[in-house]
Protein backbone atom coordinates (compact mmCIF):
# COMPACT_ATOMS: atom_id res chain seq x y z
CA MET A 1 -4.79 -13.98 -11.93
CA ARG A 2 -6.86 -13.07 -9.35
CA ARG A 3 -8.92 -15.30 -6.45
CA PRO A 4 -11.00 -14.51 -3.59
CA GLY A 5 -8.67 -13.99 -0.45
CA GLY A 6 -6.11 -11.83 -1.62
CA HIS A 7 -4.25 -14.14 -3.42
CA LEU A 8 -2.38 -13.26 -6.87
CA TYR A 9 -1.76 -16.06 -9.50
CA LEU A 10 0.49 -15.71 -12.29
CA VAL A 11 -0.78 -18.72 -14.61
CA LYS A 12 1.60 -19.83 -17.30
CA LEU A 13 -0.48 -21.31 -20.41
CA LYS A 14 1.11 -23.74 -23.05
CA SER A 15 1.95 -21.91 -26.20
CA GLY A 16 -0.29 -22.18 -29.01
CA VAL A 17 -3.42 -21.77 -27.28
CA ARG A 18 -5.63 -18.99 -28.82
CA PRO A 19 -8.32 -17.69 -26.77
CA LYS A 20 -12.07 -17.16 -28.07
CA ARG A 21 -13.42 -13.29 -27.52
CA MET A 22 -16.72 -12.98 -26.21
CA LYS A 23 -19.06 -10.57 -24.39
CA ASP A 24 -18.59 -9.89 -20.45
CA LYS A 25 -21.53 -11.30 -18.73
CA PRO A 26 -22.49 -9.90 -15.55
CA ASP A 27 -23.24 -13.12 -13.95
CA TRP A 28 -20.78 -15.98 -14.67
CA ASP A 29 -23.08 -18.92 -13.94
CA ARG A 30 -22.55 -22.51 -14.34
CA ARG A 31 -24.38 -22.83 -17.85
CA THR A 32 -22.71 -20.19 -19.27
CA ILE A 33 -19.07 -21.05 -18.49
CA SER A 34 -20.44 -25.07 -19.42
CA ARG A 35 -21.29 -23.81 -22.84
CA TRP A 36 -18.37 -22.24 -23.44
CA SER A 37 -16.28 -24.85 -22.58
CA ARG A 38 -17.34 -27.23 -25.22
CA ARG A 39 -16.54 -24.25 -27.80
CA ALA A 40 -13.28 -23.11 -26.10
CA LYS A 41 -10.47 -23.93 -23.97
CA LEU A 42 -9.80 -20.47 -23.35
CA VAL A 43 -11.88 -17.29 -23.25
CA VAL A 44 -11.16 -13.71 -23.53
CA TYR A 45 -13.38 -11.01 -22.94
CA LEU A 46 -13.11 -6.89 -22.16
CA ASN A 47 -13.92 -6.77 -18.39
CA ARG A 48 -16.89 -4.23 -18.05
CA TYR A 49 -17.78 -5.15 -14.34
CA GLU A 50 -14.88 -5.59 -12.29
CA GLY A 51 -11.40 -3.95 -11.86
CA ILE A 52 -11.96 -0.69 -13.11
CA PRO A 53 -11.35 2.41 -10.78
CA VAL A 54 -14.26 3.89 -9.07
CA GLU A 55 -13.58 7.30 -11.00
CA SER A 56 -14.51 5.59 -14.14
CA LEU A 57 -17.85 4.12 -13.14
CA PRO A 58 -19.72 7.09 -14.52
CA ALA A 59 -17.98 6.62 -18.09
CA ALA A 60 -18.79 2.80 -17.40
CA ILE A 61 -22.50 3.65 -17.12
CA LYS A 62 -22.58 6.05 -20.07
CA HIS A 63 -21.19 3.55 -22.67
CA ASP A 64 -22.47 -0.13 -21.00
CA GLY A 65 -24.06 -0.46 -24.31
CA ALA A 66 -21.25 0.27 -26.77
CA SER A 67 -19.04 -1.85 -28.42
CA ASP A 68 -16.11 -3.41 -26.63
CA ALA A 69 -13.89 -0.99 -28.56
CA ILE A 70 -15.50 2.24 -27.74
CA PHE A 71 -15.95 0.91 -24.22
CA ALA A 72 -12.58 0.53 -23.73
CA ARG A 73 -11.38 4.02 -25.47
CA HIS A 74 -13.69 5.79 -23.17
CA VAL A 75 -13.36 3.74 -19.83
CA ALA A 76 -10.04 4.29 -18.25
CA GLY A 77 -8.74 1.06 -16.44
CA SER A 78 -11.08 -1.42 -18.25
CA GLU A 79 -8.94 -4.35 -19.35
CA ASP A 80 -9.16 -7.74 -20.87
CA SER A 81 -9.86 -11.21 -18.57
CA TYR A 82 -9.40 -14.73 -19.17
CA ILE A 83 -10.85 -17.65 -18.20
CA VAL A 84 -9.40 -21.09 -18.81
CA LEU A 85 -11.71 -23.73 -19.18
CA ASP A 86 -9.75 -26.48 -19.89
CA PRO A 87 -6.99 -27.30 -17.20
CA ASP A 88 -4.90 -28.89 -19.75
CA ILE A 89 -3.78 -25.75 -21.19
CA ILE A 90 -2.07 -24.42 -17.80
CA GLU A 91 1.64 -25.13 -18.23
CA SER A 92 2.45 -23.80 -14.50
CA ILE A 93 1.04 -21.83 -11.73
CA HIS A 94 2.97 -19.68 -9.40
CA ARG A 95 0.98 -18.35 -6.15
CA PHE A 96 2.34 -14.97 -4.60
CA ASP A 97 2.70 -14.76 -0.98
CA ARG A 98 0.70 -11.39 0.33
CA ASN A 99 4.39 -9.63 0.93
CA GLU A 100 5.64 -10.57 -2.31
CA ARG A 101 5.65 -7.97 -4.87
CA PRO A 102 5.36 -9.63 -8.70
CA SER A 103 7.41 -8.26 -11.32
CA LEU A 104 6.33 -9.45 -14.69
C-alpha cells in the first residue's frame, strides 16, 4: 500500500475477507467511498489512472473505454488496487522505513 510521503505499508487483512470488484474512478470523492462502504468492507479495481509506466500511456489512452480484461491485456503494468473500507478487517500494518527494502 502506498501513502503520500514515500512510505510503503504492508497491510495484512483478516482471513475470509472477500473484495467486491468495481470499476476504477478518476476521482475517488467522499460520496463514492461512502456509497461503496455500505456495500463492501474491501474493494478491488483495475487501476487505470496511477502506477502504470509512462511508456504505457499511449496504450492506456487507446484502451480507456475497453473492459478491464482488455485493458489489462494491452496496457503493460496495469494492476489491481484495493481500498479498505472497514478498518476492522485489518489484522496488522507494517510501515517500511525509507531505506528498508521489502521482500514479499
